[in-house]
Amino acid sequence: MQTGSVTTPFGRRPMTLALVKRQVATNEIKAGKSVDKWKVFRDASEAREELGLQSNSLAVLDALLSFYPENELRQDAQLIVFPSNAQLILRAHGMAGATLRRHLAMLVDAGLIVRKDSANGKRYARKNGAGEIENAFGFDLSPILGRSEELALVAQKVVAARAAFRKAKENLTICRRDVRKLISAAMEEGADGDWAAIEAMYLDLVGRIPRTPSMADIANILDEMALLREEVLNQLDTQQNSQFYSTNDALIEQHKQNSKPESSIELEPRSEKEQGWTSSKPGRLAMREPLKAFPLGLVLKACPQIADYGPGGSVGAWRELMSAAVVVRSMLGISPSAYQDACEVMGAENAAVAVGCILERAHLINSAGGYLRDLTRRTERGEFSLGPVIMALLRSNGERALQAG
């Protein structure tokens, strides 16, 4: 490959150590290496933003590659092209001269081409007696060949990130539609519940979606919207179960009234060990609710303080969160019996989340133990769910972050 030694730029263009490094790298390309120039161009196009390039930069790169006569860039070939600015402007669809020079400089800064300037700054080639190019001055395309694998990896990451972003936006759109229609149906059909407050939560979430959201924005809003959807469905499901049991009680009562005295059929008392029922204390009977598995990352966003009490000052798993909750329980003065009752009724994971929520609002709570016992009783009656509490803390933490910023 006829790249020559390190050369300095012509005229007022300064020499930098980065340029030296790039020129040295062109001399270290693996022997026999080759790559399709248009494949590399497509990879560079996908990686445009990562390389700090603009669309016009790609137009100039496309023009430069068009002056290389073969489709494959080869390590043992002459990879310097030497078109004049007039020729480049023509193939770059009439780009202005100043714009052309600016984007040539951007391609050099991005490490995709290297200038090899002649003594007078002109671009040309010298040929030997056999008509072969002996020496050329212009733009060396060797860096594209040398970085072909790197550009391919960056392009793959960009494509994957774009697909993930598109999928997250689709999921948010579906989740948003579900919540909106479920709330509307509940309000129109007169379902029990504070649907105005839930709708306000929904509108708040929608209002926080930026005009041009990032992946992090979409992920955060999607987590909260999914949690809100879960709460809406849970409230509707609880109401449906309540109506079912009320109807069932009426049917049982009707059966008792209509049954004949001589009938030998009797209603057997329900065993506390029967599937679907649990007893947290003697004389207490409660329907076992399925454990709501809140994402751990979402819980830690809502309750960041509890992570300081985990093993090593951090929480990375549910077991570590429950370990931290035991420490916080003691610190807040919550008795072991109160915490045990919460674990039996809510489940160990949800009890730990509840302690984390109490820690976040500890400055507003007079008795943490009494507060947890009240939450346990309300959970047992089906009157309390952690979802709205987590959402409120998420909003509160988000507002504090914006104020701090």
Short mmCIF file of N, CA, C and O in Angstrom, two decimals, residues 101-154:
data_model
loop_
_atom_site.label_atom_id
_atom_site.label_comp_id
_atom_site.label_asym_id
_atom_site.label_seq_id
_atom_site.Cartn_x
_atom_site.Cartn_y
_atom_site.Cartn_z
N ARG A 101 -15.32 22.16 1.79
CA ARG A 101 -14.09 22.20 2.58
C ARG A 101 -14.38 21.89 4.05
O ARG A 101 -13.59 21.20 4.71
N ARG A 102 -15.51 22.40 4.57
CA ARG A 102 -15.85 22.14 5.97
C ARG A 102 -16.09 20.66 6.23
O ARG A 102 -15.62 20.10 7.22
N HIS A 103 -16.78 20.00 5.29
CA HIS A 103 -17.09 18.58 5.51
C HIS A 103 -15.90 17.68 5.21
O HIS A 103 -15.80 16.59 5.79
N LEU A 104 -14.99 18.11 4.35
CA LEU A 104 -13.74 17.37 4.20
C LEU A 104 -12.96 17.39 5.51
O LEU A 104 -12.41 16.36 5.95
N ALA A 105 -12.95 18.55 6.17
CA ALA A 105 -12.27 18.66 7.47
C ALA A 105 -12.94 17.78 8.51
O ALA A 105 -12.27 17.17 9.35
N MET A 106 -14.27 17.67 8.46
CA MET A 106 -14.99 16.83 9.41
C MET A 106 -14.66 15.35 9.20
O MET A 106 -14.51 14.59 10.16
N LEU A 107 -14.51 14.95 7.94
CA LEU A 107 -14.14 13.56 7.65
C LEU A 107 -12.74 13.25 8.15
O LEU A 107 -12.47 12.15 8.65
N VAL A 108 -11.84 14.24 8.04
CA VAL A 108 -10.48 14.06 8.56
C VAL A 108 -10.52 13.95 10.08
O VAL A 108 -9.90 13.07 10.68
N ASP A 109 -11.28 14.85 10.73
CA ASP A 109 -11.38 14.84 12.20
C ASP A 109 -12.02 13.55 12.70
O ASP A 109 -11.68 13.07 13.79
N ALA A 110 -12.95 12.99 11.92
CA ALA A 110 -13.61 11.75 12.32
C ALA A 110 -12.72 10.53 12.10
O ALA A 110 -13.06 9.42 12.54
N GLY A 111 -11.59 10.73 11.44
CA GLY A 111 -10.65 9.63 11.23
C GLY A 111 -11.05 8.69 10.11
O GLY A 111 -10.66 7.52 10.11
N LEU A 112 -11.82 9.19 9.12
CA LEU A 112 -12.23 8.34 7.99
C LEU A 112 -11.33 8.53 6.77
O LEU A 112 -11.27 7.64 5.91
N ILE A 113 -10.69 9.68 6.68
CA ILE A 113 -9.74 9.92 5.58
C ILE A 113 -8.53 10.65 6.15
O ILE A 113 -8.59 11.20 7.25
N VAL A 114 -7.44 10.61 5.41
CA VAL A 114 -6.22 11.33 5.79
C VAL A 114 -5.76 12.14 4.58
O VAL A 114 -5.77 11.63 3.45
N ARG A 115 -5.39 13.38 4.83
CA ARG A 115 -4.85 14.20 3.74
C ARG A 115 -3.39 13.82 3.48
O ARG A 115 -2.60 13.64 4.43
N LYS A 116 -3.04 13.71 2.23
CA LYS A 116 -1.63 13.59 1.85
C LYS A 116 -1.36 14.71 0.86
O LYS A 116 -1.67 14.62 -0.33
N ASP A 117 -0.85 15.81 1.43
CA ASP A 117 -0.69 17.03 0.63
C ASP A 117 0.66 17.06 -0.09
O ASP A 117 1.69 16.62 0.45
N SER A 118 0.62 17.62 -1.28
CA SER A 118 1.86 17.81 -2.06
C SER A 118 2.57 19.07 -1.57
O SER A 118 2.10 19.77 -0.67
N ALA A 119 3.70 19.37 -2.18
CA ALA A 119 4.47 20.55 -1.76
C ALA A 119 3.69 21.84 -1.96
O ALA A 119 3.82 22.78 -1.17
N ASN A 120 2.88 21.91 -3.01
CA ASN A 120 2.12 23.13 -3.29
C ASN A 120 0.63 22.99 -2.95
O ASN A 120 -0.15 23.89 -3.26
N GLY A 121 0.27 21.87 -2.33
CA GLY A 121 -1.13 21.69 -1.92
C GLY A 121 -2.03 21.17 -3.03
O GLY A 121 -3.24 20.97 -2.79
N LYS A 122 -1.50 20.97 -4.22
CA LYS A 122 -2.32 20.46 -5.32
C LYS A 122 -2.49 18.94 -5.21
O LYS A 122 -1.67 18.26 -4.60
N ARG A 123 -3.60 18.46 -5.81
CA ARG A 123 -3.86 17.02 -5.81
C ARG A 123 -3.57 16.46 -7.19
O ARG A 123 -4.15 16.92 -8.18
N TYR A 124 -2.67 15.47 -7.22
CA TYR A 124 -2.31 14.88 -8.52
C TYR A 124 -1.59 13.57 -8.26
O TYR A 124 -1.31 13.20 -7.12
N ALA A 125 -1.25 12.88 -9.36
CA ALA A 125 -0.52 11.62 -9.26
C ALA A 125 0.61 11.61 -10.28
O ALA A 125 0.47 12.17 -11.38
N ARG A 126 1.72 11.01 -9.89
CA ARG A 126 2.85 10.84 -10.80
C ARG A 126 2.88 9.39 -11.22
O ARG A 126 2.73 8.48 -10.41
N LYS A 127 3.11 9.17 -12.52
CA LYS A 127 3.13 7.81 -13.04
C LYS A 127 4.53 7.47 -13.54
O LYS A 127 5.29 8.35 -13.95
N ASN A 128 4.83 6.18 -13.51
CA ASN A 128 6.13 5.74 -14.01
C ASN A 128 6.06 5.48 -15.51
O ASN A 128 5.03 5.73 -16.14
N GLY A 129 7.13 4.94 -16.03
CA GLY A 129 7.18 4.71 -17.46
C GLY A 129 6.15 3.70 -17.94
O GLY A 129 5.74 3.74 -19.11
N ALA A 130 5.71 2.81 -17.06
CA ALA A 130 4.72 1.80 -17.45
C ALA A 130 3.30 2.31 -17.30
O ALA A 130 2.34 1.57 -17.56
N GLY A 131 3.15 3.57 -16.91
CA GLY A 131 1.81 4.14 -16.77
C GLY A 131 1.15 3.86 -15.44
O GLY A 131 -0.02 4.18 -15.23
N GLU A 132 1.91 3.26 -14.49
CA GLU A 132 1.36 2.99 -13.16
C GLU A 132 1.60 4.17 -12.23
O GLU A 132 2.62 4.87 -12.36
N ILE A 133 0.67 4.38 -11.33
CA ILE A 133 0.80 5.49 -10.38
C ILE A 133 1.95 5.20 -9.42
O ILE A 133 1.97 4.18 -8.74
N GLU A 134 2.90 6.10 -9.41
CA GLU A 134 4.09 5.94 -8.57
C GLU A 134 3.93 6.67 -7.25
O GLU A 134 4.35 6.20 -6.20
N ASN A 135 3.32 7.82 -7.31
CA ASN A 135 3.08 8.62 -6.11
C ASN A 135 1.85 9.47 -6.33
O ASN A 135 1.65 9.97 -7.44
N ALA A 136 1.04 9.63 -5.29
CA ALA A 136 -0.19 10.39 -5.42
C ALA A 136 -0.38 11.28 -4.21
O ALA A 136 0.05 10.97 -3.09
N PHE A 137 -1.02 12.43 -4.47
CA PHE A 137 -1.31 13.39 -3.41
C PHE A 137 -2.80 13.72 -3.46
O PHE A 137 -3.32 14.07 -4.52
N GLY A 138 -3.45 13.59 -2.31
CA GLY A 138 -4.89 13.84 -2.26
C GLY A 138 -5.47 13.34 -0.93
O GLY A 138 -4.96 13.71 0.14
N PHE A 139 -6.47 12.47 -1.01
CA PHE A 139 -7.13 11.95 0.19
C PHE A 139 -6.92 10.44 0.27
O PHE A 139 -7.29 9.71 -0.66
N ASP A 140 -6.32 10.01 1.37
CA ASP A 140 -6.04 8.59 1.57
C ASP A 140 -7.27 7.93 2.21
O ASP A 140 -7.74 8.35 3.28
N LEU A 141 -7.79 6.89 1.58
CA LEU A 141 -8.96 6.15 2.09
C LEU A 141 -8.58 4.99 2.99
O LEU A 141 -9.45 4.24 3.43
N SER A 142 -7.30 4.85 3.29
CA SER A 142 -6.85 3.73 4.12
C SER A 142 -7.54 3.65 5.48
O SER A 142 -7.84 2.55 5.96
N PRO A 143 -7.82 4.79 6.17
CA PRO A 143 -8.48 4.68 7.48
C PRO A 143 -9.82 3.96 7.43
O PRO A 143 -10.19 3.27 8.38
N ILE A 144 -10.55 4.10 6.33
CA ILE A 144 -11.84 3.41 6.22
C ILE A 144 -11.62 1.91 6.19
O ILE A 144 -12.35 1.14 6.82
N LEU A 145 -10.59 1.48 5.45
CA LEU A 145 -10.26 0.06 5.40
C LEU A 145 -9.81 -0.43 6.77
O LEU A 145 -10.24 -1.48 7.25
N GLY A 146 -8.94 0.34 7.42
CA GLY A 146 -8.41 -0.08 8.71
C GLY A 146 -9.48 -0.16 9.79
O GLY A 146 -9.39 -0.99 10.70
N ARG A 147 -10.50 0.69 9.71
CA ARG A 147 -11.54 0.75 10.76
C ARG A 147 -12.83 0.05 10.35
O ARG A 147 -13.87 0.26 10.96
N SER A 148 -12.77 -0.79 9.33
CA SER A 148 -14.00 -1.39 8.81
C SER A 148 -14.73 -2.21 9.87
O SER A 148 -15.96 -2.12 10.00
N GLU A 149 -13.99 -3.02 10.66
CA GLU A 149 -14.66 -3.82 11.70
C GLU A 149 -15.26 -2.93 12.78
O GLU A 149 -16.38 -3.16 13.26
N GLU A 150 -14.52 -1.89 13.16
CA GLU A 150 -15.02 -0.96 14.18
C GLU A 150 -16.29 -0.28 13.72
O GLU A 150 -17.28 -0.17 14.47
N LEU A 151 -16.29 0.17 12.47
CA LEU A 151 -17.47 0.85 11.94
C LEU A 151 -18.66 -0.10 11.87
O LEU A 151 -19.81 0.29 12.12
N ALA A 152 -18.41 -1.37 11.53
CA ALA A 152 -19.50 -2.35 11.47
C ALA A 152 -20.11 -2.56 12.85
O ALA A 152 -21.34 -2.65 12.99
N LEU A 153 -19.28 -2.65 13.90
CA LEU A 153 -19.80 -2.84 15.25
C LEU A 153 -20.61 -1.63 15.71
O LEU A 153 -21.68 -1.78 16.31
N VAL A 154 -20.10 -0.44 15.43
CA VAL A 154 -20.83 0.77 15.82
C VAL A 154 -22.17 0.83 15.09
O VAL A 154 -23.20 1.17 15.69
#
